[in-house]
Tab-separated table of N, CA and C in Angstrom:
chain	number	residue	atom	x	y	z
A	828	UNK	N	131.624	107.865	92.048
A	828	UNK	CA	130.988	107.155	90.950
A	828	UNK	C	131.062	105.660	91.199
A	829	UNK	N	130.022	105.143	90.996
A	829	UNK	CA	130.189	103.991	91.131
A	829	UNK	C	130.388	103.129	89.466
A	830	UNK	N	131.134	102.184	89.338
A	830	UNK	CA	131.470	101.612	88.133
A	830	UNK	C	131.548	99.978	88.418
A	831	UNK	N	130.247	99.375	87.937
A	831	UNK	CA	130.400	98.031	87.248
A	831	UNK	C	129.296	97.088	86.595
A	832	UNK	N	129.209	96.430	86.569
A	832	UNK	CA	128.242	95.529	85.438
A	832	UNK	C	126.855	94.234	86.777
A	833	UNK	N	127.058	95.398	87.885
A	833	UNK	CA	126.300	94.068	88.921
A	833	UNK	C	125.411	95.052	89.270
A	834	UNK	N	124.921	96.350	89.065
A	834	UNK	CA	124.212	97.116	89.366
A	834	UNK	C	122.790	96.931	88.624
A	835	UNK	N	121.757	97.543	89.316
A	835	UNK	CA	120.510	97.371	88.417
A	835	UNK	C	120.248	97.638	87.074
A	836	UNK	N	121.524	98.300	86.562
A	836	UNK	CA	121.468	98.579	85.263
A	836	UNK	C	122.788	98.613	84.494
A	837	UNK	N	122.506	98.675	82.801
A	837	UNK	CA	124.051	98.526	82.620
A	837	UNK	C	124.766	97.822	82.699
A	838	UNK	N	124.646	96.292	81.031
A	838	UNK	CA	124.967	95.211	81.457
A	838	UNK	C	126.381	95.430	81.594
A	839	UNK	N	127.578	96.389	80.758
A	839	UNK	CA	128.738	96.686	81.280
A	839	UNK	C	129.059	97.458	81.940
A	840	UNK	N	128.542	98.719	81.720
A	840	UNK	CA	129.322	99.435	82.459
A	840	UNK	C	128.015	100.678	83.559
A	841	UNK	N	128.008	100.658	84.650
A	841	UNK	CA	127.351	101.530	85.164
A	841	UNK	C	127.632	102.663	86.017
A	842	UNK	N	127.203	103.588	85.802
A	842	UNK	CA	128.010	104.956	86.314
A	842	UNK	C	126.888	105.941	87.018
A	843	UNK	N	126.567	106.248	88.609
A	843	UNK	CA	125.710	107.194	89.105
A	843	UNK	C	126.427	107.844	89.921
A	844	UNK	N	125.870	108.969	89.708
A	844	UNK	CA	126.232	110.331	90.546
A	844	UNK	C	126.467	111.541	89.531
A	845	UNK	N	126.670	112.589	90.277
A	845	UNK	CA	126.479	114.066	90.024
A	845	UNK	C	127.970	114.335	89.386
A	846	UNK	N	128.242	115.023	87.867
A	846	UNK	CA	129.399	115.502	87.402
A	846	UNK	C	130.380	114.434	87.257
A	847	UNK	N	129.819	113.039	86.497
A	847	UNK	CA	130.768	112.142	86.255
A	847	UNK	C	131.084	112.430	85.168
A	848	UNK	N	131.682	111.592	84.035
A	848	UNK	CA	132.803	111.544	83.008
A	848	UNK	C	133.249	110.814	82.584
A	849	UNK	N	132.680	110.083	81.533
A	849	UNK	CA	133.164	108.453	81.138
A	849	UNK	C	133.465	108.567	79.315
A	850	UNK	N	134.575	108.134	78.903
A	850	UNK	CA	134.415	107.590	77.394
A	850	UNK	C	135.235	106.623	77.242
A	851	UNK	N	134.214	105.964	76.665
A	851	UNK	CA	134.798	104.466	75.624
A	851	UNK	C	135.256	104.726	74.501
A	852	UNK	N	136.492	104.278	74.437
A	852	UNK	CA	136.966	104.422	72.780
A	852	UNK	C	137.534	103.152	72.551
A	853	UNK	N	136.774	102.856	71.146
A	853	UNK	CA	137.517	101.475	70.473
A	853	UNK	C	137.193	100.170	70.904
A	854	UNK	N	135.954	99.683	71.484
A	854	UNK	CA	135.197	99.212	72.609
A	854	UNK	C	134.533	98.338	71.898
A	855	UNK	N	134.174	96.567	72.499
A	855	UNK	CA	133.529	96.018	71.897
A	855	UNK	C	132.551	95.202	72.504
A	856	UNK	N	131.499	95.081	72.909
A	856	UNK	CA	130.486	94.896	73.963
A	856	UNK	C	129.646	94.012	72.934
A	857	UNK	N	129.765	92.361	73.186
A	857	UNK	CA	129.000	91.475	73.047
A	857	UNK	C	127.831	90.802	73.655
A	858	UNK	N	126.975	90.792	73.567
A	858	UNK	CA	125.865	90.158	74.139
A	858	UNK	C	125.814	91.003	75.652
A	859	UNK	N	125.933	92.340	75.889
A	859	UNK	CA	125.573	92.908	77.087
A	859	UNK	C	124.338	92.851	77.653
A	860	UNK	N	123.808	92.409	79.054
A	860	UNK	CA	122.334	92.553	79.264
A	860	UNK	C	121.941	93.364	80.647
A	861	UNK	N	121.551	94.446	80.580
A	861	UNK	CA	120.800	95.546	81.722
A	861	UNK	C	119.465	94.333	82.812
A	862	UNK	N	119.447	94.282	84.118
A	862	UNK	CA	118.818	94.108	84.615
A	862	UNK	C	117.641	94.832	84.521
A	863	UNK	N	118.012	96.448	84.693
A	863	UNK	CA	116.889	97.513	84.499
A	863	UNK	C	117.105	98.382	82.914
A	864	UNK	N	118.031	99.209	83.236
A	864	UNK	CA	117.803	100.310	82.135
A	864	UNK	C	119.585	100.584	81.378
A	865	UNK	N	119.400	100.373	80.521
A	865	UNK	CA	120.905	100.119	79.406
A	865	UNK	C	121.529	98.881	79.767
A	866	UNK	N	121.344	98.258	78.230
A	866	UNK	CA	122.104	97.032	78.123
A	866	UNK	C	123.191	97.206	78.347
A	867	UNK	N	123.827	97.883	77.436
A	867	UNK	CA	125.740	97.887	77.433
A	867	UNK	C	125.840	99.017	78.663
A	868	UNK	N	125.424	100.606	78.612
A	868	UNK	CA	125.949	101.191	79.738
A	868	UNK	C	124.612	101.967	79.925
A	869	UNK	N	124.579	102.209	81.282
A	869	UNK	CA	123.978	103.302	82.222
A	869	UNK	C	124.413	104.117	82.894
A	870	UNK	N	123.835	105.632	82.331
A	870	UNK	CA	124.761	106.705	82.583
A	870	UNK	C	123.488	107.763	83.343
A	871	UNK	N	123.650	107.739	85.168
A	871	UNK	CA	122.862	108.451	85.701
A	871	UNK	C	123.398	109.696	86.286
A	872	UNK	N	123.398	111.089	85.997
A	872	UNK	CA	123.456	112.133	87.231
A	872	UNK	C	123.205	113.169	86.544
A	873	UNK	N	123.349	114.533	87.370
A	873	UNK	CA	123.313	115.698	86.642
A	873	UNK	C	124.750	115.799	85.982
A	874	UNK	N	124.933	117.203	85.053
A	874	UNK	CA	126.090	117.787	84.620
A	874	UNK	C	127.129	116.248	84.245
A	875	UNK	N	126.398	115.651	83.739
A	875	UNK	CA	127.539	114.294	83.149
A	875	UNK	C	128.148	114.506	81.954
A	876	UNK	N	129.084	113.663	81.319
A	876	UNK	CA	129.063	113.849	80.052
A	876	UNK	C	130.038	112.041	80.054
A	877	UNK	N	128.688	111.629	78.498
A	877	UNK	CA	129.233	109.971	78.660
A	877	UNK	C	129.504	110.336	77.073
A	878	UNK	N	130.865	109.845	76.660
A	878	UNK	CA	131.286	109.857	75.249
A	878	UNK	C	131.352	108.130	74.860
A	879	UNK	N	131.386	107.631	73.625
A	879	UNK	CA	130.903	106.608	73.140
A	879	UNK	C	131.803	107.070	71.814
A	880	UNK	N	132.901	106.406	71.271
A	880	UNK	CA	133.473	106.921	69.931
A	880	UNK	C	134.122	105.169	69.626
A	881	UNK	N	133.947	105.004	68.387
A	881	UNK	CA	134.438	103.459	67.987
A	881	UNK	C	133.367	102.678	68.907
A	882	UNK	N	132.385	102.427	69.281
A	882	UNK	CA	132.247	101.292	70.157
A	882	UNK	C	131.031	100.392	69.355
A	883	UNK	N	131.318	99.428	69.400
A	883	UNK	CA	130.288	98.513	68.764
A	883	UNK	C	129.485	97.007	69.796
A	884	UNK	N	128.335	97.336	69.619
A	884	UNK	CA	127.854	96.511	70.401
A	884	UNK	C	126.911	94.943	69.754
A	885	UNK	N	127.100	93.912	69.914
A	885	UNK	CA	125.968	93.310	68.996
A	885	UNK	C	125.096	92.208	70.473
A	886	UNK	N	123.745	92.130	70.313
A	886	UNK	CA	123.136	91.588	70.974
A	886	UNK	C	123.057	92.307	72.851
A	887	UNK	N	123.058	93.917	72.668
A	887	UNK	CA	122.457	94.218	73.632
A	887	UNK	C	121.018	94.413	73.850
A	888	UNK	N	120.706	94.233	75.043
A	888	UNK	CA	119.743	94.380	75.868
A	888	UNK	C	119.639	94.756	77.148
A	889	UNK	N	118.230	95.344	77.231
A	889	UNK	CA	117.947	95.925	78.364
A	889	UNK	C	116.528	95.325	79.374
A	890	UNK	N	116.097	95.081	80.127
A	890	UNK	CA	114.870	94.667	80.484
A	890	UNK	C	113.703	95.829	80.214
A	891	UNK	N	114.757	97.050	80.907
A	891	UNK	CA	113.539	98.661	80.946
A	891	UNK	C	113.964	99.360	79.534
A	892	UNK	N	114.892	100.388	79.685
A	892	UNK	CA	114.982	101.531	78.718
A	892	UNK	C	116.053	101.429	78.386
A	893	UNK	N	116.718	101.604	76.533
A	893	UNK	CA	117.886	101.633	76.403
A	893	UNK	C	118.517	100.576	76.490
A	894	UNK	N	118.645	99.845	74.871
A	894	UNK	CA	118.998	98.535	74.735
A	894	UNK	C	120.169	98.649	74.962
A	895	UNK	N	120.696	99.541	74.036
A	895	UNK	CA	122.507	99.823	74.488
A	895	UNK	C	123.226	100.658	75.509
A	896	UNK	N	122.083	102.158	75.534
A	896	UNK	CA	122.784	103.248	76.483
A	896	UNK	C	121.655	103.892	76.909
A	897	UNK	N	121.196	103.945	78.294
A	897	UNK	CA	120.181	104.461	79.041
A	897	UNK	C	121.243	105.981	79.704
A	898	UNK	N	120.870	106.790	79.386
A	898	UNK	CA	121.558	108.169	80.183
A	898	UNK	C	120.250	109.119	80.234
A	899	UNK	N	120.609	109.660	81.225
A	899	UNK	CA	119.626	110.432	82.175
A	899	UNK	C	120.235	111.905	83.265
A	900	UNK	N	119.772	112.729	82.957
A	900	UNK	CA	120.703	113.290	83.872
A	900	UNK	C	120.427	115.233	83.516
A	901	UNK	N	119.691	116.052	83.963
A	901	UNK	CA	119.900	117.374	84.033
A	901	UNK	C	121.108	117.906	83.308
A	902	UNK	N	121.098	118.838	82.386
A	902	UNK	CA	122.429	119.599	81.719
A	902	UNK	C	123.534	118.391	81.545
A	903	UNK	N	123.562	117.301	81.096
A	903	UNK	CA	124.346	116.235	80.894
A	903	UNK	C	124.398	116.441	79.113
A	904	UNK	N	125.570	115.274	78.797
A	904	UNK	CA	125.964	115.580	77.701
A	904	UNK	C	126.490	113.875	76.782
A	905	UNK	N	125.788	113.596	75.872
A	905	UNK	CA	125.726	111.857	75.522
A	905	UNK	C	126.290	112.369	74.208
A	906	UNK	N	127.570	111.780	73.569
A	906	UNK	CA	127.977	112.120	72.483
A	906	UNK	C	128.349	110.681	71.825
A	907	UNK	N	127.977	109.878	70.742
A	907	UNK	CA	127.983	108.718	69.765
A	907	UNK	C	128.690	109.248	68.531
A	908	UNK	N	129.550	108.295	67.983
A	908	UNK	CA	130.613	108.641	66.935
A	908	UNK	C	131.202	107.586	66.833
A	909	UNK	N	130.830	107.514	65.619
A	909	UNK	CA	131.580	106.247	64.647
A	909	UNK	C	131.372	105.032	65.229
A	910	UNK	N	129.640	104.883	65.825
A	910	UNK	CA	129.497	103.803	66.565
A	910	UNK	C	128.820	102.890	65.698
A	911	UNK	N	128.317	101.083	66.320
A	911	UNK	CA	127.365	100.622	65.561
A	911	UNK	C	127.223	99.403	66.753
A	912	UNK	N	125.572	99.878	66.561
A	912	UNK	CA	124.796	98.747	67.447
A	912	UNK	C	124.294	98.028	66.229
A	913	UNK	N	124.326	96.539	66.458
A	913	UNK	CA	123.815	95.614	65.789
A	913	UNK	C	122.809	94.385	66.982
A	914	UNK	N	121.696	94.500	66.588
A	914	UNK	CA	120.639	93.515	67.388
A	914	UNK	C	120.556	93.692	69.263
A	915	UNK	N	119.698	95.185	69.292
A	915	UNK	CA	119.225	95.424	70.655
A	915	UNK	C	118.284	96.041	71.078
A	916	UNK	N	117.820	95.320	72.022
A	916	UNK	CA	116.474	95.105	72.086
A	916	UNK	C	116.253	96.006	74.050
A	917	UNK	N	114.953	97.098	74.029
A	917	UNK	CA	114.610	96.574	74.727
A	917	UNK	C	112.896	96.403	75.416
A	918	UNK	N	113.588	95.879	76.288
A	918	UNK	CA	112.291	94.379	76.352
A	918	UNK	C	111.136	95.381	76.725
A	919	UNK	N	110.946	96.108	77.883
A	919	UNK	CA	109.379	96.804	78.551
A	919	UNK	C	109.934	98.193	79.031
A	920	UNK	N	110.513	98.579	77.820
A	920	UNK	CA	110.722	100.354	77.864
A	920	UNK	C	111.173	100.705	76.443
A	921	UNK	N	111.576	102.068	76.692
A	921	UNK	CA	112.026	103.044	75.659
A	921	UNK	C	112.872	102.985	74.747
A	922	UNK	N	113.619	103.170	73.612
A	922	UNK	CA	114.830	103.230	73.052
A	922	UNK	C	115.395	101.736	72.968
A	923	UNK	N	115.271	101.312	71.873
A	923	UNK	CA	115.086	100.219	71.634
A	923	UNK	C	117.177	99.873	71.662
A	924	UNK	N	117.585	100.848	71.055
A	924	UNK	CA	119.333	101.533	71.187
A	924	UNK	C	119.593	102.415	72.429
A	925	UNK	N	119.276	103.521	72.084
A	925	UNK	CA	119.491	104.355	73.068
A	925	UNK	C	118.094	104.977	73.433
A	926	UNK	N	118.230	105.313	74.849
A	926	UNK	CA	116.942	106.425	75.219
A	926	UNK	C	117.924	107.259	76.152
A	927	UNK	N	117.577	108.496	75.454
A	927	UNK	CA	118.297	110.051	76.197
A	927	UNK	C	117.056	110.679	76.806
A	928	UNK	N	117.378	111.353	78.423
A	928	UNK	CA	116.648	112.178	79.231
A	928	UNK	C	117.093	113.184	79.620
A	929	UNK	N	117.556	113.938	79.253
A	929	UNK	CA	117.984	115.120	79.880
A	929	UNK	C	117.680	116.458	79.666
A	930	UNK	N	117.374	117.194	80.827
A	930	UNK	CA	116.668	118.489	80.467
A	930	UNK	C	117.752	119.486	80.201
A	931	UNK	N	117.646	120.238	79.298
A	931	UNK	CA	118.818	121.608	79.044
A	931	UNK	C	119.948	120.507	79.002
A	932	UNK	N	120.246	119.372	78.277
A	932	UNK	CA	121.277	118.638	77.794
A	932	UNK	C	121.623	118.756	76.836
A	933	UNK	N	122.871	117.913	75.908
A	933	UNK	CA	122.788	117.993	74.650
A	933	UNK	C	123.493	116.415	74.142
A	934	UNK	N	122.956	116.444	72.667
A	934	UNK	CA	123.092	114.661	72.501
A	934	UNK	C	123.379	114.922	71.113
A	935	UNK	N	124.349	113.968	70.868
A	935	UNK	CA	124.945	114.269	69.460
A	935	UNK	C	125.477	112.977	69.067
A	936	UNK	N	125.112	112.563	67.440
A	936	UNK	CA	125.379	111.041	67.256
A	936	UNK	C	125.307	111.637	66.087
A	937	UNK	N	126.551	111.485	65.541
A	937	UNK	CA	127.315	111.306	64.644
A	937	UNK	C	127.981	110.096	64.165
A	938	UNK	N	128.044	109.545	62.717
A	938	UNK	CA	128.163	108.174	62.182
A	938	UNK	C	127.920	106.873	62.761
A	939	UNK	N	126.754	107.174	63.041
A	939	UNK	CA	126.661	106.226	64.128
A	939	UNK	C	125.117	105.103	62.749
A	940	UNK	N	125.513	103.519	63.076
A	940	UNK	CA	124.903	102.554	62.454
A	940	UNK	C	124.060	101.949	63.450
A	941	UNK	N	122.450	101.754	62.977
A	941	UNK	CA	121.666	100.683	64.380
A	941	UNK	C	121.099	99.916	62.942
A	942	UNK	N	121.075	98.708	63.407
A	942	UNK	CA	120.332	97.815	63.007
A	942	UNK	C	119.670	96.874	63.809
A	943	UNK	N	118.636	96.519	63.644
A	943	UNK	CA	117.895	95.616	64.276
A	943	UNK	C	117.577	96.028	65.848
A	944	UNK	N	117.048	97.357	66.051
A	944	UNK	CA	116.644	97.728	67.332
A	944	UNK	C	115.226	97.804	67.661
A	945	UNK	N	114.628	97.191	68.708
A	945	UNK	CA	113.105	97.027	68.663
A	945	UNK	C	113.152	97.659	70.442
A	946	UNK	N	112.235	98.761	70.580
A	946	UNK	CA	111.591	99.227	71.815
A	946	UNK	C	109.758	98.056	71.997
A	947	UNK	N	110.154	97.124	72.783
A	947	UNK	CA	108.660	96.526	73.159
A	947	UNK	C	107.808	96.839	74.212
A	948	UNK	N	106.737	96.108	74.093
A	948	UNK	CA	105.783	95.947	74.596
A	948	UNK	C	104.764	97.598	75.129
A	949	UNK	N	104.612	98.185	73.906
A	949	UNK	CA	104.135	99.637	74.107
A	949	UNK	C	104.801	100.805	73.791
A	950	UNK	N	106.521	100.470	73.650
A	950	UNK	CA	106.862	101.560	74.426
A	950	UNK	C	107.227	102.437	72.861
A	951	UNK	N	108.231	103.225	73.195
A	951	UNK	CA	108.416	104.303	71.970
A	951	UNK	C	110.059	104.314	71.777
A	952	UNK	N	110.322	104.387	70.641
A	952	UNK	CA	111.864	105.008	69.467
A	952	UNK	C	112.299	103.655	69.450
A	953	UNK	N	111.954	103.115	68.461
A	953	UNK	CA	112.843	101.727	67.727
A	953	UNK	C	114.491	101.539	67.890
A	954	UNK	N	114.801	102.737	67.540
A	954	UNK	CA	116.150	103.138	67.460
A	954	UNK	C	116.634	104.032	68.770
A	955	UNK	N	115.622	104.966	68.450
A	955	UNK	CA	116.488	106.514	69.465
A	955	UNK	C	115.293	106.847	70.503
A	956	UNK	N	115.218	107.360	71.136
A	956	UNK	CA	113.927	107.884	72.671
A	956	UNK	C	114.819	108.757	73.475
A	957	UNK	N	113.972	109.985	72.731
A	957	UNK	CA	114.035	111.538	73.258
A	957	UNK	C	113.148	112.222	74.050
A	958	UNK	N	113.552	112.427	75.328
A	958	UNK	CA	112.820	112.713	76.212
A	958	UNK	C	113.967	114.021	76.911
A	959	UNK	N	114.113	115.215	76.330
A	959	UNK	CA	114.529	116.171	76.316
A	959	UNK	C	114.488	117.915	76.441
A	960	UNK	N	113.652	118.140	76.878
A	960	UNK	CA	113.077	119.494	76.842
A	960	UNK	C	114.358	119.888	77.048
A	961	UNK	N	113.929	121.457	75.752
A	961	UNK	CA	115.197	122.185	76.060
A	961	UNK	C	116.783	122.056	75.656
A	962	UNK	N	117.056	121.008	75.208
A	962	UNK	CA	117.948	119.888	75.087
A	962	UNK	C	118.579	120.337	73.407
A	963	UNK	N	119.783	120.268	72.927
A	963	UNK	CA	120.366	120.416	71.680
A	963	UNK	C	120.144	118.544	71.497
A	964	UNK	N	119.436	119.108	70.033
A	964	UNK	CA	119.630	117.030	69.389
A	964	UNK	C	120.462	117.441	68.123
A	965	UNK	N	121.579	116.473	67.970
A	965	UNK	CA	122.252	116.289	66.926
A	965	UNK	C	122.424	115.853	65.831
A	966	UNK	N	122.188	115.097	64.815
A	966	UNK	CA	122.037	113.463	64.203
A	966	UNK	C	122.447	113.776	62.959
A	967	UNK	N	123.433	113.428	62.730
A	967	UNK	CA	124.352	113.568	61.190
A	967	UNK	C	125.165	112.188	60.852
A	968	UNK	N	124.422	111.755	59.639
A	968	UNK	CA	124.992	110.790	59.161
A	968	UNK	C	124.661	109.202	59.684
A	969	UNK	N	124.060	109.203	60.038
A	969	UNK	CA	123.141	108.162	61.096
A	969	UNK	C	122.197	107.195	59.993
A	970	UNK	N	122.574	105.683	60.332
A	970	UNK	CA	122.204	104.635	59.758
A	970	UNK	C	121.299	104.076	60.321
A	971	UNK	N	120.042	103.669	60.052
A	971	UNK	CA	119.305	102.902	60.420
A	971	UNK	C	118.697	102.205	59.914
A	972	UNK	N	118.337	100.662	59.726
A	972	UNK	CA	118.201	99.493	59.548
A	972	UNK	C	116.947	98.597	60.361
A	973	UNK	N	115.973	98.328	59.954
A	973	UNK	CA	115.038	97.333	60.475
A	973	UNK	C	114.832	97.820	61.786
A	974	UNK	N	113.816	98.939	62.152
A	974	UNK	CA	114.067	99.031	63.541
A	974	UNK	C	112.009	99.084	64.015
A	975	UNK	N	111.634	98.630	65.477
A	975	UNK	CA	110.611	98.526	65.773
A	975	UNK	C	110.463	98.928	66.926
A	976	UNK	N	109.169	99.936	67.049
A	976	UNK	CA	108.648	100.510	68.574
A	976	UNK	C	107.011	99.654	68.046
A	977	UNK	N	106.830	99.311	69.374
A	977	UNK	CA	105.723	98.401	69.672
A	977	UNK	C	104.417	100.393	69.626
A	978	UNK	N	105.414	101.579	70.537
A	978	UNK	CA	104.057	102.023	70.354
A	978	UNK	C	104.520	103.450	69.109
A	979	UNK	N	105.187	104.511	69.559
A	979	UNK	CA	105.354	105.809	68.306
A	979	UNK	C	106.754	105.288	67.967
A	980	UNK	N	107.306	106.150	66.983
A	980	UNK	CA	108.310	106.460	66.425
A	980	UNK	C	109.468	105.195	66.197
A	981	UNK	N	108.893	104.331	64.676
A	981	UNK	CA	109.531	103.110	64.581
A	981	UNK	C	110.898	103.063	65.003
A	982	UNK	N	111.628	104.691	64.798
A	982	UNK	CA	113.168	104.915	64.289
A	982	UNK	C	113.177	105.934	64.949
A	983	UNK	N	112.594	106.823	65.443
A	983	UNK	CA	112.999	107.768	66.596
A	983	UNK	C	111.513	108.443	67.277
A	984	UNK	N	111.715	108.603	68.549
A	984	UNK	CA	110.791	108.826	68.931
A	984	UNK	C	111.265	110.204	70.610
């Protein structure tokens, strides 16, 4: 696995390869910025599983997809809890917060707060960008606040 914040993506934390394993707990990610795809983290491979519990981010960005968390990955597994993004943006892709890809995955965000998340210039989910076939979606208890997709789904797409 590779792990750090100088990679094309993932202004903190970036993680590729097959059957990785990452969680943040209690985590506070200020002004993070993605070259490519997830501001705060980028989470690429098959069979992954990226956990996210306590973490709060304010003023992430991304250039591509996934202002806060770009994950991608075959039978992978993205779990959010008791999180809160405040003001993230991204710029010429998907998921203005998060954008999830995974086929036969599963994604679960629980108490989780976004405010102020905008997907630009075309793209789709203000907030959330689901691109999942097959895939368990979760979403209980989930806050959302002022959020903008330039093309579908102001708040999830």
């Amino acid at each position: 696995a590779a792990v750090d914040g100088e990679t094309d993506g993932g202004g903190a934390v970036s993680i590729t390869g097959n059957r990785n394993r990452l969680s943040l707990v209690g985590t506070y990610l200020f002004d993070p910025w993605g070259d490519a795809n997830g501001g705060g983290v980028m989470f690429v491979g098959d069979d992954g599983v990226l956990e996210l519990d306590r973490v709060t981010t304010v003023m992430s960005m991304s250039w591509q997809h996934g202002g806060v968390v770009y994950f991608e990955g075959a039978r992978g597994a993205l779990s959010l809890r008791n999180c809160s993004f405040e003001g993230s943006y991204a710029w010429s892709g998907n998921g203005g917060a998060v954008d999830f890809r995974s086929h036969m995955g599963e994604l679960l965000i629980v108490n989780v707060t976004v405010d102020e998340a905008t997907a630009d210039t075309g793209s789709h989910g203000g907030a959330l960008f689901v691109d999942a076939p097959g895939a368990s979606v979760t979403l209980e208890g989930v806050v959302v606040h002022n959020t903008l997709a330039q093309g579908r789904g102001g708040c999830v797409c």
